[in-house]
Tab-separated table of C-alpha atoms and ligand atoms in Angstrom:
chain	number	residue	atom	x	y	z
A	38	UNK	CA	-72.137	-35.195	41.253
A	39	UNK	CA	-71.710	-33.250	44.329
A	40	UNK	CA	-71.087	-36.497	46.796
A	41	UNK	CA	-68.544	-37.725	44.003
A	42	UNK	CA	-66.162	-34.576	44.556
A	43	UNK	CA	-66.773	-34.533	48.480
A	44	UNK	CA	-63.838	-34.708	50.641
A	45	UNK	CA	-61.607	-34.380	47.817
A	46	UNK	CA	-58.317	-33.874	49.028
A	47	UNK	CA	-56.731	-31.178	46.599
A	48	UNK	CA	-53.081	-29.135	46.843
A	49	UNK	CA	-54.271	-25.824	44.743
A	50	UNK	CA	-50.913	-23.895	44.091
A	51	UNK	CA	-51.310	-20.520	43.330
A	52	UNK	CA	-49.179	-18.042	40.927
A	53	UNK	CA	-48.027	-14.690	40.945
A	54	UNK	CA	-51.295	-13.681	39.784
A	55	UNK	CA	-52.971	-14.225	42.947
A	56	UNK	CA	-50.861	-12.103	44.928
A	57	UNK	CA	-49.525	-9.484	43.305
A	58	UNK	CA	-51.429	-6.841	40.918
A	59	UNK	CA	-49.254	-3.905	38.855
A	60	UNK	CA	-49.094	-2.054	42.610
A	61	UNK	CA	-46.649	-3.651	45.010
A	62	UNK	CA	-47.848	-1.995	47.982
A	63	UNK	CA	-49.007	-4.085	51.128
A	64	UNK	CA	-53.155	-2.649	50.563
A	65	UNK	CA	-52.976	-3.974	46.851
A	66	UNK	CA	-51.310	-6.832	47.358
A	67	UNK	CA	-53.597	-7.599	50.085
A	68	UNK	CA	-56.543	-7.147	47.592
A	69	UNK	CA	-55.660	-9.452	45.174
A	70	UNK	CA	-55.572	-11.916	48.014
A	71	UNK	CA	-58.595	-11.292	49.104
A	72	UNK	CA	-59.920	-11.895	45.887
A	73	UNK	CA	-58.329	-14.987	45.639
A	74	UNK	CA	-59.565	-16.328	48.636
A	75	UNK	CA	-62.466	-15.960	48.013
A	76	UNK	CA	-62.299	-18.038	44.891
A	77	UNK	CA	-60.378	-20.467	47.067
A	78	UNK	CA	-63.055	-20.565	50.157
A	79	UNK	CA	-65.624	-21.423	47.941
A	80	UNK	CA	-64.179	-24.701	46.715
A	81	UNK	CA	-63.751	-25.517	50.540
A	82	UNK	CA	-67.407	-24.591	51.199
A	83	UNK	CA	-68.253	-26.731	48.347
A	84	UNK	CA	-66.637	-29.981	50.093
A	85	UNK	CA	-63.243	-30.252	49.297
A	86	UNK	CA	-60.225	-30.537	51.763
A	87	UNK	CA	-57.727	-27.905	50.249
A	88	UNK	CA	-53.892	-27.692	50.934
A	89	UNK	CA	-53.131	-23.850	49.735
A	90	UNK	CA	-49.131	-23.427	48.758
A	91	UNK	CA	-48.019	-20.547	46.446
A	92	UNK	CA	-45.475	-18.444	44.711
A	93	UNK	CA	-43.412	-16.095	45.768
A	94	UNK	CA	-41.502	-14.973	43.299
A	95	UNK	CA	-41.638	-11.212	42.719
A	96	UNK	CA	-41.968	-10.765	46.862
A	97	UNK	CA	-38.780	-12.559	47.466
A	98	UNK	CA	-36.574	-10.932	45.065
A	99	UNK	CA	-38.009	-7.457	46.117
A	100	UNK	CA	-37.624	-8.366	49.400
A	101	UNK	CA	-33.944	-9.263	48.727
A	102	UNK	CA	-32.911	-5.655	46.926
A	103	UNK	CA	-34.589	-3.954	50.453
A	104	UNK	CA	-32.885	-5.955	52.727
A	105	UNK	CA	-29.754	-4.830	50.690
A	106	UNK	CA	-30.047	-1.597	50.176
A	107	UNK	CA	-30.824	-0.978	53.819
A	108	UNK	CA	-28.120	-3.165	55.446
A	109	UNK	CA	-25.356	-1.964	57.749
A	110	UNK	CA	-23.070	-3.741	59.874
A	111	UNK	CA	-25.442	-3.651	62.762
A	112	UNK	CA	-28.371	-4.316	60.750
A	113	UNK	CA	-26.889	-7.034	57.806
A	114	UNK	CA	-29.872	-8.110	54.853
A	115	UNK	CA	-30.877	-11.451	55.634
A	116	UNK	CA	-29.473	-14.513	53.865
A	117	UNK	CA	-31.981	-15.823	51.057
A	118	UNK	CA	-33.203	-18.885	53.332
A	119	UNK	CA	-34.481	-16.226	56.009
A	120	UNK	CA	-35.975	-13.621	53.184
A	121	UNK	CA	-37.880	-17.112	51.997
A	122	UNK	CA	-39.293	-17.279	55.780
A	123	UNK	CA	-39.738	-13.764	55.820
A	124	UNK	CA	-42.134	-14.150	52.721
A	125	UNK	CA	-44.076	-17.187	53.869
A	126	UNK	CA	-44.849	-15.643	56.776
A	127	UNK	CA	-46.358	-12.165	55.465
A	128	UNK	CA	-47.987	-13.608	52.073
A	129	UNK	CA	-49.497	-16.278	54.707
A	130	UNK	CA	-50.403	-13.894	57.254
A	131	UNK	CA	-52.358	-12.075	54.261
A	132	UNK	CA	-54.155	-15.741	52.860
A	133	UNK	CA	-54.816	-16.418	56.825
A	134	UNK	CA	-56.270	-13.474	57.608
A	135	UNK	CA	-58.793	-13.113	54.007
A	136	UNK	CA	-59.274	-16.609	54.062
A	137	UNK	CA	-60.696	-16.792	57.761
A	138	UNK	CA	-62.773	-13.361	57.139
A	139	UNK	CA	-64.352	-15.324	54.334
A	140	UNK	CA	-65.108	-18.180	56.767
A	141	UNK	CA	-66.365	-15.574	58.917
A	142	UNK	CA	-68.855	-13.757	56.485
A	143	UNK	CA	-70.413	-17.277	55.123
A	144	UNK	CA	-70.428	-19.273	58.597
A	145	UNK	CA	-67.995	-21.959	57.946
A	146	UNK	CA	-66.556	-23.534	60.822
A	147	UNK	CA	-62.521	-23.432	59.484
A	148	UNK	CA	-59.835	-21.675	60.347
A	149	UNK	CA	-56.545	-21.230	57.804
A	150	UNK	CA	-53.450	-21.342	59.092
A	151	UNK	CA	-49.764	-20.292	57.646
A	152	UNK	CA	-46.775	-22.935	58.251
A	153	UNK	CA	-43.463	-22.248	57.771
A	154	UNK	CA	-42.282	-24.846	56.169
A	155	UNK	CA	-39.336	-26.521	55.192
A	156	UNK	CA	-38.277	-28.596	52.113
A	157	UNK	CA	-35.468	-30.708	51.957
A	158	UNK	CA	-32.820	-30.482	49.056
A	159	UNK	CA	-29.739	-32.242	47.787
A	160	UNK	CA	-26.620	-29.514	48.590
A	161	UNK	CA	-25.948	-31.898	45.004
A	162	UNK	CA	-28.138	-30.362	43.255
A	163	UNK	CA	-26.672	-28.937	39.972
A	164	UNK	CA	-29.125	-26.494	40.464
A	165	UNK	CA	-26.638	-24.884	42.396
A	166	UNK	CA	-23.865	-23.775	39.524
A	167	UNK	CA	-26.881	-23.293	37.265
A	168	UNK	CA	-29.686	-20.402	38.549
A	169	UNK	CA	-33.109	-20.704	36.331
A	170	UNK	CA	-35.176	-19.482	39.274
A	171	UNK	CA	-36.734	-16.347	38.542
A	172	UNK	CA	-37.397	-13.470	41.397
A	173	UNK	CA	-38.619	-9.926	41.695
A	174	UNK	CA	-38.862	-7.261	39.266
A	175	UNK	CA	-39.171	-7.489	35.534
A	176	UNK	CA	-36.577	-5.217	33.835
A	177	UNK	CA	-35.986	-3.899	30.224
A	178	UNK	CA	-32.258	-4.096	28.918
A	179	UNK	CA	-31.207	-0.994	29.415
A	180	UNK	CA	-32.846	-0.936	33.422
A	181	UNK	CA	-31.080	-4.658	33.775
A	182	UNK	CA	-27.603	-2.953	32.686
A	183	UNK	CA	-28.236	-0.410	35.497
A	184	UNK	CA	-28.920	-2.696	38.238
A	185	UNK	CA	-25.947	-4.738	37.289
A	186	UNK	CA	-23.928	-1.498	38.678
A	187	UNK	CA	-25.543	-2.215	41.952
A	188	UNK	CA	-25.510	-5.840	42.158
A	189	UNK	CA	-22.905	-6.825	39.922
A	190	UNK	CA	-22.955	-10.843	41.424
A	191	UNK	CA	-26.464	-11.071	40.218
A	192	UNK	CA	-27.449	-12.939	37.379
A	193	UNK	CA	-29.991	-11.891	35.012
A	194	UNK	CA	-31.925	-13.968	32.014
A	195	UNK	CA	-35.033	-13.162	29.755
A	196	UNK	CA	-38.504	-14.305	31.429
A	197	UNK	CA	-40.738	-15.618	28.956
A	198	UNK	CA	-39.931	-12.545	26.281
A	199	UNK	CA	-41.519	-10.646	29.184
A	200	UNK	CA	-38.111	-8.817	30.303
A	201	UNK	CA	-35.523	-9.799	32.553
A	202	UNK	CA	-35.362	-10.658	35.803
A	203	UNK	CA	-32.605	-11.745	38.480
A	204	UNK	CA	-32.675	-15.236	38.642
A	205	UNK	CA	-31.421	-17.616	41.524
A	206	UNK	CA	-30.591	-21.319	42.260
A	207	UNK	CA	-33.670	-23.657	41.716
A	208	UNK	CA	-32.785	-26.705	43.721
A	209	UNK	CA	-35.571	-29.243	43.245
A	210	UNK	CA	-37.245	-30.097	46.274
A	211	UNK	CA	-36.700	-33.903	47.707
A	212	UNK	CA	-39.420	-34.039	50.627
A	213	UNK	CA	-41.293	-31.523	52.623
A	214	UNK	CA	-40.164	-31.430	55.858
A	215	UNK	CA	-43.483	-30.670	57.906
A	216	UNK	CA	-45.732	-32.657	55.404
A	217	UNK	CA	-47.265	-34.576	58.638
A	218	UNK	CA	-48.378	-31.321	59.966
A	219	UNK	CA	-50.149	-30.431	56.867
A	220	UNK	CA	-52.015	-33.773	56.886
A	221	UNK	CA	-52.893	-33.319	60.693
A	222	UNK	CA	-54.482	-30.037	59.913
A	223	UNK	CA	-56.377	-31.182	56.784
A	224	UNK	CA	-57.824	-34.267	58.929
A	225	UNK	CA	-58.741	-31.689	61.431
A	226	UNK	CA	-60.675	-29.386	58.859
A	227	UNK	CA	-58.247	-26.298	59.065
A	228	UNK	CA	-57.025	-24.959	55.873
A	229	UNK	CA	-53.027	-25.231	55.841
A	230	UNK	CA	-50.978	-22.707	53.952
A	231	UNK	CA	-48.031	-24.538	53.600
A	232	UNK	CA	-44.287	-24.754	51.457
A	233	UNK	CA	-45.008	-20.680	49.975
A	234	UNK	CA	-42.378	-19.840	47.395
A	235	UNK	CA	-41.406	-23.570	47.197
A	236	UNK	CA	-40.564	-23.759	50.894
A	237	UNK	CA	-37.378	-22.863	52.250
A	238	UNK	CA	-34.814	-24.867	50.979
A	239	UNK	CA	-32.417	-26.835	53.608
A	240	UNK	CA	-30.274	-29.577	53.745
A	241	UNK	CA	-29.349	-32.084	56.317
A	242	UNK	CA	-26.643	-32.496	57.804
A	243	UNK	CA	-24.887	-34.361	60.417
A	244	UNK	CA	-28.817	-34.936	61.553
A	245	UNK	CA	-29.672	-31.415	61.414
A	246	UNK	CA	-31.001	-28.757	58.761
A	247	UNK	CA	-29.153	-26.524	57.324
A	248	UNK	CA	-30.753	-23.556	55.070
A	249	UNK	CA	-29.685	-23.005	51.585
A	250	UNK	CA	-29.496	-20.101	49.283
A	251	UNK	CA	-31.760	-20.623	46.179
A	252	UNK	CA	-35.648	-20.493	45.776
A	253	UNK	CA	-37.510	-23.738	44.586
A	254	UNK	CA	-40.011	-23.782	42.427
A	255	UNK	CA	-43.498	-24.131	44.156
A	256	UNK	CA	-44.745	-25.702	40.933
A	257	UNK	CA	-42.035	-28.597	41.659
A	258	UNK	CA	-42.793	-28.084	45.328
A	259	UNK	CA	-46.077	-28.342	45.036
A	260	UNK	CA	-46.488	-31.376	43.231
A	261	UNK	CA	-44.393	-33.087	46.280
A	262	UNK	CA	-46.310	-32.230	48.766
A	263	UNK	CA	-49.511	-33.212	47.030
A	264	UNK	CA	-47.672	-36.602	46.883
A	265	UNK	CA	-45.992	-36.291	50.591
A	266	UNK	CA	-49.837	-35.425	51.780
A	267	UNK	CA	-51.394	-38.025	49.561
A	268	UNK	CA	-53.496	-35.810	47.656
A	269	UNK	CA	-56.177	-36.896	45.413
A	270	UNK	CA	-55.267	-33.892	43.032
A	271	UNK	CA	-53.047	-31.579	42.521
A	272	UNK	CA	-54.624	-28.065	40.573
A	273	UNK	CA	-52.324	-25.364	39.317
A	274	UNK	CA	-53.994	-21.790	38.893
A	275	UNK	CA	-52.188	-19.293	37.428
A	276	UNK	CA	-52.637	-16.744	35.007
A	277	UNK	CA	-53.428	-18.602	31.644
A	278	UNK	CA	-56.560	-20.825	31.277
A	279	UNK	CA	-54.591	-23.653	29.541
A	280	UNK	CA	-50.849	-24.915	28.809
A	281	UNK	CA	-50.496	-24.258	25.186
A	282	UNK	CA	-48.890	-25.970	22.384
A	283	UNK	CA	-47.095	-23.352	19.852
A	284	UNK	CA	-47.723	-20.882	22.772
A	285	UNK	CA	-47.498	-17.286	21.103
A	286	UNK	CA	-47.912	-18.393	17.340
A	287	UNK	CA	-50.469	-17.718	15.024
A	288	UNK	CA	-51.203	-21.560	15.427
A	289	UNK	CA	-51.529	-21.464	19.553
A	290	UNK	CA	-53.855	-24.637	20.532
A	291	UNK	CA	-55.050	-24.958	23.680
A	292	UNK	CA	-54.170	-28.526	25.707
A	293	UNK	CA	-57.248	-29.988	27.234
A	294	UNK	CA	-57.445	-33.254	28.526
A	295	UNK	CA	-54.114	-34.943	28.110
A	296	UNK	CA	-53.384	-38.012	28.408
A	297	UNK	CA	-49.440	-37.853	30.698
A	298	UNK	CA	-47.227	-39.543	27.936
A	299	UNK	CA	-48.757	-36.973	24.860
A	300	UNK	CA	-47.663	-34.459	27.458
A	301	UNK	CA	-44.215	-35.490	27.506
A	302	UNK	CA	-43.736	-35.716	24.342
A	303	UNK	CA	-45.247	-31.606	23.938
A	304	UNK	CA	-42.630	-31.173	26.826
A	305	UNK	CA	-39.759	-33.079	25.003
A	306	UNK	CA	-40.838	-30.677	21.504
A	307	UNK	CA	-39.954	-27.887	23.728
A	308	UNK	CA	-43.838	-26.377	23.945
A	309	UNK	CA	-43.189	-24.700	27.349
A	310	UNK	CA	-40.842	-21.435	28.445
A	311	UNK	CA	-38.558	-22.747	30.829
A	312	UNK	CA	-39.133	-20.886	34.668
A	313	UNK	CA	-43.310	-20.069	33.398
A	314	UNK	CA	-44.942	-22.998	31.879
A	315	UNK	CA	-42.244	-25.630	31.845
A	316	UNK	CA	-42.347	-26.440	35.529
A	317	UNK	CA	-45.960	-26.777	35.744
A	318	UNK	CA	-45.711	-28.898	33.205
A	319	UNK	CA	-42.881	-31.169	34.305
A	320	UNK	CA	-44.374	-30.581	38.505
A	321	UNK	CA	-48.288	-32.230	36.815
A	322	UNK	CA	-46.369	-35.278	35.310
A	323	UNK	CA	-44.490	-35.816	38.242
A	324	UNK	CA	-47.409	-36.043	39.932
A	325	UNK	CA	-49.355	-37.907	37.842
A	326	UNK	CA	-47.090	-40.600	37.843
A	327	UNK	CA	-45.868	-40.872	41.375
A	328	UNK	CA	-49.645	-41.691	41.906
A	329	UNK	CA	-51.818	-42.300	39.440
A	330	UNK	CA	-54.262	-39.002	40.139
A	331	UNK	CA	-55.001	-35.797	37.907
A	332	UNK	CA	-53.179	-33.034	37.876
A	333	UNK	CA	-54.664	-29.622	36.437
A	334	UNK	CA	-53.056	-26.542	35.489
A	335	UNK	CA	-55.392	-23.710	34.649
A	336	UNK	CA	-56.526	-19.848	35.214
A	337	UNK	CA	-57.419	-18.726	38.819
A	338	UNK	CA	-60.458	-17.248	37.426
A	339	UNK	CA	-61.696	-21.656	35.883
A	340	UNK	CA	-60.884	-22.516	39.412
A	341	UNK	CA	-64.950	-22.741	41.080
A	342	UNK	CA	-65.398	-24.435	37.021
A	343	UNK	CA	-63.305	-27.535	37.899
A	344	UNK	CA	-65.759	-30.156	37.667
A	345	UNK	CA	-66.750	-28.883	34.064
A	346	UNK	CA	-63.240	-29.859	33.389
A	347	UNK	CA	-61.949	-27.137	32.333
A	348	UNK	CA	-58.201	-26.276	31.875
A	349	UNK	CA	-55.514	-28.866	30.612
A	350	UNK	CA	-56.213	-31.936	32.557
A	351	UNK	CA	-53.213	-34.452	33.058
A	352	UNK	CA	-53.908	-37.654	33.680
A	353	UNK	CA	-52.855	-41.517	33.677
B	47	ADP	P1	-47.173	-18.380	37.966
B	47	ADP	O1	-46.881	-17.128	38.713
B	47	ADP	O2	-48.611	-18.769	38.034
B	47	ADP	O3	-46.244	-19.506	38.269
B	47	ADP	P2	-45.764	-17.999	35.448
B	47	ADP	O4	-45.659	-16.639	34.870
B	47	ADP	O5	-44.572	-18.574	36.102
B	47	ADP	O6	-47.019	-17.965	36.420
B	47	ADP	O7	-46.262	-19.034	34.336
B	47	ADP	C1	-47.421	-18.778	33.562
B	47	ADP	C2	-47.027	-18.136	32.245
B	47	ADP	O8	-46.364	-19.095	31.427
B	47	ADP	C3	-48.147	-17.675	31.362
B	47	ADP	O9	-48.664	-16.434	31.763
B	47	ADP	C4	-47.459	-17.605	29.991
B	47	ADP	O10	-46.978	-16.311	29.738
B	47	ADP	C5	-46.258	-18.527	30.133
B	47	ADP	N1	-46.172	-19.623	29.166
B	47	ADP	C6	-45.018	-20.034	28.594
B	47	ADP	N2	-45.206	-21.058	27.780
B	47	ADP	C7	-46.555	-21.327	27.800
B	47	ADP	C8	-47.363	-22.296	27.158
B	47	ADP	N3	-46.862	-23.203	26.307
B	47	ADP	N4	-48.699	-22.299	27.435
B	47	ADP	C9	-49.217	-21.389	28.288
B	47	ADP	N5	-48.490	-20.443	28.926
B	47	ADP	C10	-47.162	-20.407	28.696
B	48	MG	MG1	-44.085	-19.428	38.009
């Protein structure tokens, strides 16, 4: 059982849920990571080669209101491409740094390391006249109607029935850009952190790239690298321990395994919230057909479980 599953190599993309607790401050943030990585350390222990990329969701859009209510014209907020940067670089300085104390504390020769990394989009998209993505805070009505004095270009849509929230261009992501790197580093038995919040989103042009504003999704991402890096999985933890069909109802069903065509057709009878559980959804089928391998979406806390095959389990 054990040699089966060795040197499996997986892409685990983590949620919001793995970051961020009610308390947006640096030391709590920092402890649901820690907590995380744990989780995460121990399927390394166990064997398998693991690719970490993750959300960033709530830190980029909170990130965006600070940089704008502090700018100046000597100190302008950074454009959207930079705040993405700016957030792969301090949620992956937090993984890095819990992930290699949990190395430390069970003697595992690893190392993580954060990349910032860049994923190629089409400046085509029709993403871009159409913003799904969404970032930072939750609001009620009446707190969206007040921010909207503040930011009146900002566009706002109901989350999952959970409130509203700011939402931004979702371009979908074409190829990641430093995909070679992450292989290296996997072949080399460090732990890449790679394409957080989706990756920052450029374009090329004329031979060069070019940062764009918007925010893909890092289930969408996710599933691309897994197939740029050649992954023999790709696992999607978040907060729920399976997609749902009826999600919410008095009839709620849990999806187990799933065979990728049944899943369409629960995608095409509209099963999944657009922005929460659609893009998992649509990011495992992607997957599963570019290459033939599983894709599984379930809870953080089913993720040392795997092998019992738990969750909602995509496959060919
Ligand atoms: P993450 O931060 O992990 O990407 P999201 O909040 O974006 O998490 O997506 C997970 C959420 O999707 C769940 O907590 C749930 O509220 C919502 N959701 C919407 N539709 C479904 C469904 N059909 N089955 C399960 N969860 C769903
Ligand atoms: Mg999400």
């Amino acid at each position: 059982m054990k040699e089966a599953t060795k040197m499996k190599k997986i892409v685990v993309a983590l949620g919001g849920n793995a970051i961020q607790a009610n308390d947006n401050s640096a030391t709590a943030q920092q402890k649901a990571v820690r907590k995380t990585m744990k989780v995460i350390a121990q399927m390394i222990e166990n064997g398998d080669q693991v690719a970490i990329t993750h959300g960033n969701g709530p830190q980029v859009g909170n990130l965006l209101l600070q940089q704008h209510k502090g700018a100046s014209d000597a100190n302008p907020a950074m454009p959207l491409d930079t705040i993405s940067a700016m957030t792969q670089g301090s949620i992956g300085y937090w993984m890095q740094k819990a992930l290699d104390d949990q190395f430390k504390h069970d003697n595992y020769p690893s190392q993580a390391v954060a990349l910032v990394t860049q994923t190629i989009v089409d400046i085509n998209d029709p993403a871009f006249n159409n913003p799904t993505k969404p970032i930072g805070p939750f609001y009620n009505f009446n707190e969206m109607q007040k921010q909207r004095i503040y930011h009146p270009d900002y566009i706002y849509k109901q989350d999952a029935g959970r409130g509203y929230r700011q939402v931004v261009a979702s371009p979908k992501p074409l190829e990641i850009v430093n995909a070679p790197i992450i292989k290296n580093l996997l072949n080399n038995n460090f732990v890449p952190i790679a394409a957080g919040g989706g990756g920052i989103p450029v374009v090329v042009d004329h031979g060069h790239l070019d940062g764009v504003a918007g925010v893909i999704d890092k289930d969408f991402s996710a599933a691309k690298m897994a197939e740029d890096i050649n992954a023999d999985e790709l696992v999607i933890l978040t907060t729920v321990d399976n997609a749902y069909l009826n999600y919410n109802e008095a009839n709620q069903t849990a999806i187990g395994k799933v065979k990728v065509d049944q899943l369409k057709q629960y995608l095409k009878d509209g099963h999944f919230a657009a922005g929460s559980m659609k893009p998992k959804i649509e990011a495992a089928i992607e997957f599963v057909e570019k290459t033939g391998n599983r894709a599984i979406i379930t809870s953080l806390r089913n993720a040392n479980k795997l092998n019992d095959e738990v969750g909602t389990i995509v496959y060919n």
